[in-house]
CSV table of C-alpha atoms in Angstrom, one decimal:
chain,number,residue,atom,x,y,z
A,1,MET,CA,24.6,16.1,37.3
A,2,LYS,CA,23.0,12.6,37.5
A,3,VAL,CA,21.6,11.0,34.4
A,4,SER,CA,20.9,7.4,33.3
A,5,VAL,CA,22.4,6.1,30.1
A,6,LEU,CA,21.2,3.1,28.1
A,7,TYR,CA,23.0,1.2,25.3
A,8,PHE,CA,21.3,-0.9,22.7
A,9,ALA,CA,21.9,-3.6,20.1
A,10,SER,CA,25.5,-3.9,18.7
A,11,LEU,CA,26.6,-0.9,20.8
A,12,ARG,CA,25.4,-2.8,24.0
A,13,GLU,CA,27.4,-5.9,22.9
A,14,GLN,CA,30.4,-3.9,21.9
A,15,LEU,CA,30.6,-2.1,25.3
A,16,GLY,CA,29.4,-5.1,27.3
A,17,ASN,CA,27.1,-2.7,29.0
A,18,ALA,CA,23.3,-2.3,28.8
A,19,GLY,CA,23.2,0.9,30.9
A,20,GLU,CA,24.5,2.8,33.8
A,21,GLU,CA,23.9,5.7,36.1
A,22,LEU,CA,26.4,8.6,35.6
A,23,ASP,CA,27.2,11.6,37.7
A,24,LEU,CA,28.6,14.0,35.1
A,25,PRO,CA,30.7,17.1,35.4
A,26,GLN,CA,28.7,20.4,35.1
A,27,THR,CA,30.3,21.1,31.7
A,28,ILE,CA,28.8,18.1,30.0
A,29,THR,CA,25.3,19.1,28.9
A,30,THR,CA,25.0,17.9,25.3
A,31,ILE,CA,25.1,14.6,23.5
A,32,THR,CA,28.3,15.6,21.7
A,33,ALA,CA,30.0,16.4,25.0
A,34,LEU,CA,28.9,13.2,26.6
A,35,LYS,CA,30.2,11.1,23.7
A,36,ALA,CA,33.6,12.8,24.0
A,37,HIS,CA,33.5,12.1,27.8
A,38,LEU,CA,32.7,8.4,27.2
A,39,ARG,CA,35.4,8.2,24.5
A,40,GLU,CA,38.0,9.2,27.2
A,41,ARG,CA,37.3,5.9,28.9
A,42,GLY,CA,39.4,4.3,26.1
A,43,GLY,CA,39.0,0.7,24.9
A,44,ALA,CA,35.6,-0.3,23.5
A,45,TYR,CA,34.2,3.2,24.4
A,46,GLU,CA,36.9,4.9,22.4
A,47,THR,CA,36.0,2.8,19.3
A,48,ALA,CA,32.2,2.9,19.8
A,49,PHE,CA,32.0,6.7,20.2
A,50,ALA,CA,34.7,7.6,17.7
A,51,GLU,CA,33.9,10.8,15.7
A,52,LYS,CA,33.1,8.7,12.6
A,53,ALA,CA,31.0,6.1,14.4
A,54,LEU,CA,27.3,6.0,13.4
A,55,VAL,CA,25.8,6.4,16.8
A,56,ARG,CA,22.2,7.7,17.3
A,57,ALA,CA,21.0,9.2,20.5
A,58,ALA,CA,17.8,9.7,22.4
A,59,VAL,CA,16.9,12.0,25.3
A,60,ASN,CA,13.9,10.9,27.3
A,61,GLN,CA,12.9,8.5,24.6
A,62,GLU,CA,12.9,10.9,21.7
A,63,MET,CA,15.6,10.7,19.0
A,64,VAL,CA,17.7,13.8,19.0
A,65,LYS,CA,20.6,15.4,17.0
A,66,ALA,CA,24.2,15.3,18.4
A,67,ASP,CA,24.0,18.9,19.6
A,68,ALA,CA,20.9,18.3,21.7
A,69,ALA,CA,21.2,19.2,25.4
A,70,PHE,CA,20.0,17.3,28.4
A,71,LYS,CA,19.5,18.0,32.1
A,72,ALA,CA,19.8,16.2,35.4
A,73,GLY,CA,17.5,13.2,35.8
A,74,ASP,CA,17.1,12.6,32.0
A,75,GLU,CA,17.1,9.2,30.4
A,76,LEU,CA,19.8,9.2,27.7
A,77,ALA,CA,20.3,6.4,25.2
A,78,PHE,CA,22.8,5.5,22.5
A,79,PHE,CA,22.3,3.0,19.8
A,80,PRO,CA,23.2,2.2,16.2
A,81,PRO,CA,21.0,3.3,13.2
A,82,VAL,CA,17.7,1.4,13.6
A,83,THR,CA,16.8,-1.6,11.4
A,84,GLY,CA,13.3,-2.5,12.3
A,85,GLY,CA,10.2,-2.9,10.0
B,1,MET,CA,-5.5,4.5,16.3
B,2,LYS,CA,-3.8,1.4,17.7
B,3,VAL,CA,0.0,0.9,18.3
B,4,SER,CA,1.3,-2.3,19.7
B,5,VAL,CA,4.8,-3.6,20.3
B,6,GLN,CA,4.5,-7.3,21.2
B,7,ARG,CA,6.1,-10.7,21.1
B,8,GLU,CA,3.0,-12.4,19.8
B,9,ASP,CA,2.0,-12.8,16.2
B,10,PHE,CA,-0.9,-10.8,14.7
B,11,ASP,CA,-3.8,-11.5,12.3
B,12,LEU,CA,-3.7,-9.0,9.4
B,13,GLY,CA,-7.3,-9.8,8.3
B,14,ALA,CA,-8.7,-9.2,11.8
B,15,GLU,CA,-6.8,-6.0,12.2
B,16,VAL,CA,-7.9,-4.6,8.9
B,17,LYS,CA,-11.5,-5.6,9.7
B,18,ALA,CA,-11.2,-3.8,13.1
B,19,ILE,CA,-10.5,-0.4,11.4
B,20,SER,CA,-12.9,-0.8,8.5
B,21,GLY,CA,-16.2,-0.4,10.4
B,22,ASP,CA,-16.8,3.3,9.8
B,23,THR,CA,-19.3,3.8,7.0
B,24,SER,CA,-17.2,6.6,5.6
B,25,THR,CA,-14.2,4.3,5.1
B,26,GLY,CA,-13.8,3.1,1.5
B,27,ALA,CA,-10.2,2.1,1.4
B,28,VAL,CA,-7.7,0.2,3.6
B,29,ALA,CA,-4.1,0.0,2.6
B,30,SER,CA,-1.9,-2.3,4.5
B,31,PHE,CA,1.6,-3.7,4.7
B,32,VAL,CA,3.2,-6.8,6.3
B,33,GLY,CA,6.9,-7.2,6.7
B,34,ILE,CA,8.1,-10.8,6.8
B,35,VAL,CA,11.3,-12.6,7.9
B,36,ARG,CA,13.1,-13.9,4.8
B,37,ASP,CA,15.4,-16.9,5.0
B,38,VAL,CA,17.2,-16.5,8.3
B,39,VAL,CA,16.3,-16.7,12.0
B,40,MET,CA,16.5,-13.3,13.6
B,41,THR,CA,16.2,-11.6,17.0
B,42,LEU,CA,14.5,-8.3,17.2
B,43,GLU,CA,15.7,-6.0,20.0
B,44,HIS,CA,13.9,-2.8,20.9
B,45,TYR,CA,14.0,0.1,23.3
B,46,PRO,CA,10.9,-0.6,25.3
B,47,GLY,CA,10.3,2.9,26.7
B,48,MET,CA,10.8,4.6,23.3
B,49,THR,CA,9.2,2.3,20.7
B,50,ASP,CA,5.6,3.0,21.6
B,51,LYS,CA,6.3,6.8,21.7
B,52,ALA,CA,8.1,6.7,18.4
B,53,LEU,CA,5.4,4.8,16.7
B,54,HIS,CA,2.6,7.0,18.0
B,55,LYS,CA,4.6,10.1,16.8
B,56,ILE,CA,4.9,8.6,13.3
B,57,VAL,CA,1.2,7.7,13.2
B,58,GLU,CA,0.2,11.3,14.4
B,59,GLU,CA,2.4,12.8,11.7
B,60,ALA,CA,0.7,10.6,9.0
B,61,GLY,CA,-2.7,11.7,10.4
B,62,SER,CA,-1.7,15.4,10.0
B,63,ARG,CA,-0.6,14.9,6.4
B,64,TRP,CA,-3.4,12.7,5.0
B,65,LYS,CA,-7.1,12.1,5.7
B,66,VAL,CA,-6.8,9.0,7.9
B,67,LYS,CA,-10.0,7.5,9.5
B,68,ASP,CA,-8.2,4.9,11.5
B,69,CYS,CA,-4.8,3.2,11.7
B,70,THR,CA,-3.1,0.2,13.3
B,71,VAL,CA,0.7,-0.4,13.7
B,72,ILE,CA,2.0,-3.6,15.2
B,73,HIS,CA,5.7,-4.4,15.5
B,74,ARG,CA,7.0,-7.6,17.0
B,75,TYR,CA,10.2,-8.2,19.0
B,76,GLY,CA,12.0,-11.3,20.2
B,77,GLU,CA,13.1,-14.3,18.2
B,78,LEU,CA,11.4,-14.7,14.8
B,79,GLN,CA,11.7,-17.7,12.4
B,80,PRO,CA,11.8,-17.4,8.6
B,81,GLY,CA,8.4,-16.6,7.2
B,82,ALA,CA,7.3,-15.0,10.5
B,83,GLN,CA,5.5,-11.7,10.4
B,84,ILE,CA,7.5,-8.8,11.8
B,85,VAL,CA,5.4,-5.7,11.4
B,86,MET,CA,2.1,-4.6,10.0
B,87,VAL,CA,0.7,-1.2,9.2
B,88,ALA,CA,-3.0,-0.7,8.1
B,89,VAL,CA,-4.5,2.7,7.3
B,90,ALA,CA,-8.3,3.3,6.7
B,91,SER,CA,-9.4,6.3,4.7
B,92,ALA,CA,-12.3,7.5,2.6
B,93,HIS,CA,-10.2,7.2,-0.6
B,94,ARG,CA,-7.3,5.0,-1.6
B,95,GLY,CA,-4.8,7.8,-2.3
B,96,ASP,CA,-4.7,8.8,1.3
B,97,ALA,CA,-4.6,5.2,2.5
B,98,PHE,CA,-1.7,4.2,0.3
B,99,ALA,CA,0.4,7.3,1.0
B,100,ALA,CA,-0.1,7.3,4.8
B,101,CYS,CA,0.7,3.5,4.9
B,102,GLU,CA,3.9,3.8,3.0
B,103,PHE,CA,4.9,7.0,4.9
B,104,ILE,CA,4.5,5.2,8.2
B,105,MET,CA,6.6,2.2,7.0
B,106,ASP,CA,9.3,4.5,5.7
B,107,TYR,CA,9.5,6.5,8.9
B,108,LEU,CA,9.3,3.5,11.1
B,109,LYS,CA,12.3,2.1,9.3
B,110,THR,CA,14.5,5.0,10.2
B,111,GLN,CA,12.8,6.4,13.4
B,112,ALA,CA,11.5,3.5,15.5
B,113,PRO,CA,14.2,1.9,17.8
B,114,PHE,CA,14.3,-1.7,16.7
B,115,TRP,CA,17.4,-3.6,15.7
B,116,LYS,CA,17.6,-6.9,13.9
B,117,LYS,CA,20.2,-9.6,14.6
B,118,GLU,CA,20.5,-12.4,12.1
B,119,HIS,CA,21.5,-15.9,13.2
B,120,ARG,CA,23.3,-17.6,10.4
B,121,PRO,CA,25.3,-20.9,10.5
B,122,GLU,CA,28.5,-18.9,10.4
B,123,GLY,CA,27.5,-16.8,13.3
B,124,ALA,CA,25.2,-14.0,14.5
B,125,ASN,CA,25.4,-10.5,13.2
B,126,TRP,CA,23.5,-7.2,13.5
B,127,VAL,CA,21.8,-6.1,10.3
B,128,GLU,CA,23.2,-2.8,9.0
B,129,ALA,CA,21.0,0.1,8.3
B,130,ARG,CA,20.4,0.6,4.6
B,131,ALA,CA,21.0,3.9,2.8
B,132,SER,CA,17.9,3.2,0.7
B,133,ASP,CA,15.8,3.3,3.9
B,134,ASP,CA,17.1,6.8,4.7
B,135,GLN,CA,16.3,7.8,1.1
B,136,ALA,CA,12.8,6.4,1.3
B,137,ALA,CA,12.2,8.5,4.4
B,138,GLU,CA,13.8,11.6,2.9
B,139,ARG,CA,11.5,11.7,-0.1
B,140,TRP,CA,8.6,12.6,2.2
B,141,LYS,CA,10.3,15.9,3.0
B,142,GLU,CA,10.0,17.1,-0.6
B,143,PRO,CA,7.4,19.8,-1.0
B,144,GLY,CA,4.1,18.5,-2.3
B,145,LYS,CA,4.4,15.0,-0.8
C,1,MET,CA,-0.6,-15.0,-9.6
C,2,LYS,CA,-4.3,-15.3,-8.8
C,3,VAL,CA,-7.1,-13.3,-10.4
C,4,SER,CA,-10.7,-14.0,-9.3
C,5,VAL,CA,-14.0,-12.3,-10.2
C,6,GLN,CA,-16.6,-13.6,-7.8
C,7,ARG,CA,-19.8,-13.0,-5.9
C,8,GLU,CA,-18.4,-14.4,-2.6
C,9,ASP,CA,-16.6,-12.4,0.0
C,10,PHE,CA,-12.8,-13.0,0.5
C,11,ASP,CA,-10.5,-13.2,3.5
C,12,LEU,CA,-7.6,-10.7,3.2
C,13,GLY,CA,-5.5,-12.4,5.9
C,14,ALA,CA,-5.7,-15.8,4.2
C,15,GLU,CA,-5.0,-14.4,0.8
C,16,VAL,CA,-1.9,-12.5,2.1
C,17,LYS,CA,-0.7,-15.6,3.8
C,18,ALA,CA,-1.1,-17.6,0.6
C,19,ILE,CA,1.3,-15.4,-1.3
C,20,SER,CA,3.8,-14.9,1.6
C,21,GLY,CA,5.3,-18.4,1.6
C,22,ASP,CA,8.4,-17.8,-0.5
C,23,THR,CA,11.5,-17.4,1.7
C,24,SER,CA,12.7,-14.5,-0.5
C,25,THR,CA,9.5,-12.6,0.2
C,26,GLY,CA,10.0,-9.8,2.8
C,27,ALA,CA,7.1,-7.5,2.0
C,28,VAL,CA,3.4,-7.8,1.2
C,29,ALA,CA,1.5,-4.6,0.4
C,30,SER,CA,-2.3,-4.9,0.1
C,31,PHE,CA,-5.4,-3.0,-0.4
C,32,VAL,CA,-9.1,-3.5,0.3
C,33,GLY,CA,-11.9,-1.4,-1.2
C,34,ILE,CA,-15.0,-1.2,0.9
C,35,VAL,CA,-18.6,-0.2,0.2
C,36,ARG,CA,-19.3,3.1,2.1
C,37,ASP,CA,-22.8,4.1,3.3
C,38,VAL,CA,-25.0,2.9,0.4
C,39,VAL,CA,-26.1,-0.5,-1.0
C,40,MET,CA,-24.8,-1.0,-4.4
C,41,THR,CA,-24.9,-3.5,-7.3
C,42,LEU,CA,-21.7,-4.2,-9.2
C,43,GLU,CA,-22.2,-5.2,-12.8
C,44,HIS,CA,-19.3,-6.5,-14.9
C,45,TYR,CA,-18.5,-7.8,-18.4
C,46,PRO,CA,-17.8,-11.5,-17.6
C,47,GLY,CA,-15.8,-12.4,-20.7
C,48,MET,CA,-13.5,-9.3,-20.3
C,49,THR,CA,-12.9,-8.8,-16.6
C,50,ASP,CA,-10.6,-11.7,-16.1
C,51,LYS,CA,-8.6,-10.8,-19.2
C,52,ALA,CA,-8.3,-7.2,-18.2
C,53,LEU,CA,-7.2,-8.0,-14.6
C,54,HIS,CA,-4.6,-10.5,-15.9
C,55,LYS,CA,-3.3,-7.9,-18.3
C,56,ILE,CA,-2.9,-5.3,-15.5
C,57,VAL,CA,-1.2,-7.8,-13.2
C,58,GLU,CA,1.2,-8.8,-16.0
C,59,GLU,CA,2.0,-5.1,-16.6
C,60,ALA,CA,2.8,-4.6,-12.9
C,61,GLY,CA,5.0,-7.7,-13.0
C,62,SER,CA,7.0,-6.3,-15.9
C,63,ARG,CA,7.6,-2.9,-14.1
C,64,TRP,CA,8.4,-4.1,-10.6
C,65,LYS,CA,9.9,-7.1,-8.9
C,66,VAL,CA,6.8,-9.0,-7.9
C,67,LYS,CA,7.1,-12.5,-6.3
C,68,ASP,CA,3.4,-13.2,-6.2
C,69,CYS,CA,0.1,-11.3,-6.5
C,70,THR,CA,-3.6,-11.8,-5.9
C,71,VAL,CA,-6.5,-9.7,-7.2
C,72,ILE,CA,-10.1,-10.4,-6.2
C,73,HIS,CA,-13.0,-8.3,-7.4
C,74,ARG,CA,-16.6,-9.0,-6.4
C,75,TYR,CA,-19.8,-8.4,-8.3
C,76,GLY,CA,-23.5,-8.5,-7.5
C,77,GLU,CA,-25.3,-6.7,-4.7
C,78,LEU,CA,-23.1,-5.4,-1.9
C,79,GLN,CA,-24.1,-3.9,1.5
C,80,PRO,CA,-22.5,-1.0,3.2
C,81,GLY,CA,-19.2,-2.1,4.8
C,82,ALA,CA,-18.8,-5.1,2.4
C,83,GLN,CA,-15.5,-5.7,0.8
C,84,ILE,CA,-15.5,-4.9,-3.0
C,85,VAL,CA,-12.0,-5.6,-4.1
C,86,MET,CA,-8.6,-6.6,-2.8
C,87,VAL,CA,-5.1,-6.5,-4.3
C,88,ALA,CA,-2.1,-8.0,-2.5
C,89,VAL,CA,1.5,-8.0,-3.9
C,90,ALA,CA,4.4,-9.9,-2.4
C,91,SER,CA,8.0,-8.7,-3.1
C,92,ALA,CA,11.4,-9.0,-1.6
C,93,HIS,CA,11.3,-5.3,-0.7
C,94,ARG,CA,8.5,-2.9,0.3
C,95,GLY,CA,9.1,-0.3,-2.5
C,96,ASP,CA,8.2,-2.8,-5.2
C,97,ALA,CA,5.2,-4.2,-3.2
C,98,PHE,CA,3.7,-0.7,-2.6
C,99,ALA,CA,4.2,0.6,-6.1
C,100,ALA,CA,2.9,-2.5,-7.8
C,101,CYS,CA,-0.2,-2.7,-5.5
C,102,GLU,CA,-1.1,1.0,-6.0
C,103,PHE,CA,-0.5,0.7,-9.8
C,104,ILE,CA,-2.8,-2.3,-10.0
C,105,MET,CA,-5.6,-0.5,-8.1
C,106,ASP,CA,-5.2,2.7,-10.3
C,107,TYR,CA,-5.3,0.7,-13.5
C,108,LEU,CA,-8.1,-1.5,-12.4
C,109,LYS,CA,-10.2,1.6,-11.6
C,110,THR,CA,-9.9,2.8,-15.3
C,111,GLN,CA,-9.4,-0.4,-17.2
C,112,ALA,CA,-11.4,-3.2,-15.7
C,113,PRO,CA,-15.0,-3.4,-16.9
C,114,PHE,CA,-17.0,-3.0,-13.6
C,115,TRP,CA,-19.8,-0.6,-13.0
C,116,LYS,CA,-21.3,0.5,-9.7
C,117,LYS,CA,-25.0,1.3,-9.3
C,118,GLU,CA,-26.0,2.9,-6.0
C,119,HIS,CA,-29.4,2.2,-4.4
C,120,ARG,CA,-30.4,5.3,-2.5
C,121,PRO,CA,-33.8,6.0,-0.9
C,122,GLU,CA,-34.5,8.5,-3.7
C,123,GLY,CA,-33.7,6.0,-6.4
C,124,ALA,CA,-30.9,4.0,-8.0
C,125,ASN,CA,-28.2,5.7,-10.1
C,126,TRP,CA,-25.0,4.6,-11.8
C,127,VAL,CA,-21.8,6.0,-10.3
C,128,GLU,CA,-20.0,8.4,-12.6
C,129,ALA,CA,-16.4,7.8,-13.4
C,130,ARG,CA,-14.1,10.2,-11.5
C,131,ALA,CA,-11.6,12.4,-13.3
C,132,SER,CA,-9.3,11.8,-10.3
C,133,ASP,CA,-9.2,8.1,-11.2
C,134,ASP,CA,-8.0,8.9,-14.7
C,135,GLN,CA,-5.4,11.2,-13.3
C,136,ALA,CA,-4.2,8.5,-10.9
C,137,ALA,CA,-3.8,6.0,-13.8
C,138,GLU,CA,-2.1,8.7,-15.9
C,139,ARG,CA,0.7,9.4,-13.5
C,140,TRP,CA,2.2,5.9,-14.0
C,141,LYS,CA,2.9,7.0,-17.6
C,142,GLU,CA,5.4,9.6,-16.5
C,143,PRO,CA,9.0,8.6,-17.1
C,144,GLY,CA,10.7,7.1,-14.1
C,145,LYS,CA,7.6,5.7,-12.5
D,1,MET,CA,-20.3,-8.7,-42.0
D,2,LYS,CA,-21.8,-10.4,-38.9
D,3,VAL,CA,-20.7,-9.3,-35.4
D,4,SER,CA,-22.2,-9.5,-32.0
D,5,VAL,CA,-22.5,-6.3,-29.9
D,6,LEU,CA,-23.0,-6.1,-26.1
D,7,TYR,CA,-24.1,-3.1,-24.1
D,8,PHE,CA,-23.4,-2.7,-20.4
D,9,ALA,CA,-24.5,-0.8,-17.3
D,10,SER,CA,-26.2,2.6,-17.8
D,11,LEU,CA,-25.9,2.2,-21.6
D,12,ARG,CA,-27.7,-1.2,-21.5
D,13,GLU,CA,-30.5,0.4,-19.5
D,14,GLN,CA,-30.6,3.5,-21.7
D,15,LEU,CA,-31.0,1.4,-24.8
D,16,GLY,CA,-33.1,-1.3,-23.2
D,17,ASN,CA,-30.8,-3.7,-24.9
D,18,ALA,CA,-28.2,-6.0,-23.5
D,19,GLY,CA,-26.8,-7.2,-26.8
D,20,GLU,CA,-27.7,-8.2,-30.4
D,21,GLU,CA,-26.3,-9.9,-33.5
D,22,LEU,CA,-25.7,-7.4,-36.3
D,23,ASP,CA,-25.2,-7.9,-40.0
D,24,LEU,CA,-23.3,-4.8,-41.0
D,25,PRO,CA,-22.7,-3.2,-44.4
D,26,GLN,CA,-19.2,-3.8,-45.7
D,27,THR,CA,-18.3,-0.1,-45.2
D,28,ILE,CA,-18.6,-0.3,-41.4
D,29,THR,CA,-15.3,-1.7,-40.1
D,30,THR,CA,-14.4,0.7,-37.2
D,31,ILE,CA,-15.9,1.5,-33.8
D,32,THR,CA,-16.4,5.1,-35.0
D,33,ALA,CA,-18.3,4.0,-38.0
D,34,LEU,CA,-20.4,1.5,-36.0
D,35,LYS,CA,-21.3,4.3,-33.5
D,36,ALA,CA,-22.5,6.5,-36.4
D,37,HIS,CA,-24.4,3.6,-37.8
D,38,LEU,CA,-26.2,2.9,-34.4
D,39,ARG,CA,-26.8,6.7,-34.1
D,40,GLU,CA,-28.9,6.5,-37.2
D,41,ARG,CA,-31.4,4.4,-35.4
D,42,GLY,CA,-32.5,7.5,-33.7
D,43,GLY,CA,-34.2,7.6,-30.2
D,44,ALA,CA,-32.1,6.3,-27.3
D,45,TYR,CA,-29.4,5.2,-29.7
D,46,GLU,CA,-29.0,8.7,-31.1
D,47,THR,CA,-28.5,10.1,-27.6
D,48,ALA,CA,-26.4,7.2,-26.3
D,49,PHE,CA,-23.9,7.4,-29.2
D,50,ALA,CA,-23.9,11.1,-29.6
D,51,GLU,CA,-20.5,12.5,-30.6
D,52,LYS,CA,-20.0,13.9,-27.1
D,53,ALA,CA,-21.2,10.9,-25.2
D,54,LEU,CA,-18.6,9.1,-23.1
D,55,VAL,CA,-18.8,5.6,-24.5
D,56,ARG,CA,-16.0,3.2,-24.2
D,57,ALA,CA,-15.6,0.2,-26.6
D,58,ALA,CA,-14.0,-3.2,-26.6
D,59,VAL,CA,-13.2,-5.6,-29.4
D,60,ASN,CA,-12.9,-9.2,-28.4
D,61,GLN,CA,-12.8,-8.2,-24.7
D,62,GLU,CA,-10.0,-5.8,-25.0
D,63,MET,CA,-10.6,-2.1,-24.5
D,64,VAL,CA,-9.9,-0.2,-27.8
D,65,LYS,CA,-9.8,3.4,-29.1
D,66,ALA,CA,-12.6,4.8,-31.2
D,67,ASP,CA,-10.7,4.3,-34.5
D,68,ALA,CA,-10.1,0.6,-33.8
D,69,ALA,CA,-11.1,-1.8,-36.6
D,70,PHE,CA,-13.0,-5.1,-36.3
D,71,LYS,CA,-13.8,-8.0,-38.5
D,72,ALA,CA,-16.5,-10.5,-39.1
D,73,GLY,CA,-17.2,-12.7,-36.0
D,74,ASP,CA,-15.8,-10.3,-33.5
D,75,GLU,CA,-17.4,-9.6,-30.1
D,76,LEU,CA,-17.9,-5.9,-29.8
D,77,ALA,CA,-19.0,-4.1,-26.6
D,78,PHE,CA,-20.0,-0.6,-25.7
D,79,PHE,CA,-20.1,0.7,-22.1
D,80,PRO,CA,-19.7,3.8,-20.0
D,81,PRO,CA,-16.4,4.7,-18.3
D,82,VAL,CA,-15.7,1.9,-15.8
D,83,THR,CA,-16.3,2.5,-12.0
D,84,GLY,CA,-15.1,-0.6,-10.3
D,85,GLY,CA,-12.5,-1.0,-7.6
């Protein structure tokens, strides 16, 4: 399943990656599963997506909870808690 | 209803005037957030910010009697004293205007995808989210609010 | 702190800018009251209005962390759409700014000696005080507010 | 005891009087007593200062309760509940 993933702010800097196109295994259909998948890359990804890390997620530009599902073609995003305003 | 995410500065007085024209509007509550003593860069998630702000404004409109409303949030590099964000809400009465304006700010603080990076002499660092902002947003979930 | 009782109109944007200069100021909450659909004359008690507004502003400053504050109230004949009153409060954080601004408006509504007379086609009449304004002022007396 | 008394808004119109200098009997030293004294004039005063009338008072430009006292030379004021803002 193909999705695009974006990274913002401190997370983007930590990973040295602003975004990427991913072709995921069929089993990975929720934010929680995707985070575990990215964690397996090790290095900065392992730290950034650690269980305890405060990472927020959006699916198609709407903030979602960790157990939210996504489908092929979706735009996913990970970022730290927001600090605007 | 106007939502804008922009690099440019804004004019609070002009924005408030622009939503005050209805003869049934008796009250406009507004808010301006200002950069304190440090240069900062505001990053945002372009595709999502507009959506998130519209959603917050709609939620405010469903809870209070709002005649009109403007939300402007800037991004890019901002100097100390610069305006960051403004919210203005026009209503028939002040109670609705104040509540909706504060609600929009509280939700924006926890729901709109903006991130501040501060540039201090000792280096740049990302501002951490404050627990008090989560609490401010939470209190609108109490019944009766 | 600036308090003014005047016939002339005011410029909200300029007034907010004027109290935003301190580098520790991060938030300015403001309010504008506007004449709805009827011409009105605002009478006041010249010797007392200034005193009453200063007292209200001081009370707000003792309850919340206020960096600066401006209150302007007009009197005389005002057309529909005209600005009647403005309150702007500058603080480090938005919670203080919002609370102090709303408090000042609520107290002004019940404590400052202004009276509105509406001029309708069927005749002129004095606006009656609203119980909801007394209630709005009363709620600041609850502990914890 | 000499005092000045001002009347505002609907009360001023009702009485046809914006203010006056009064020389009061020694016994009249509180707002409540003064209201009773004015009521004795009859006519518009009797109506305006009726027990049930919503009349606010100020002594030297500070709003006071009905049992507040005043002294010679004070500026007293009577007016309806305020409606500014």
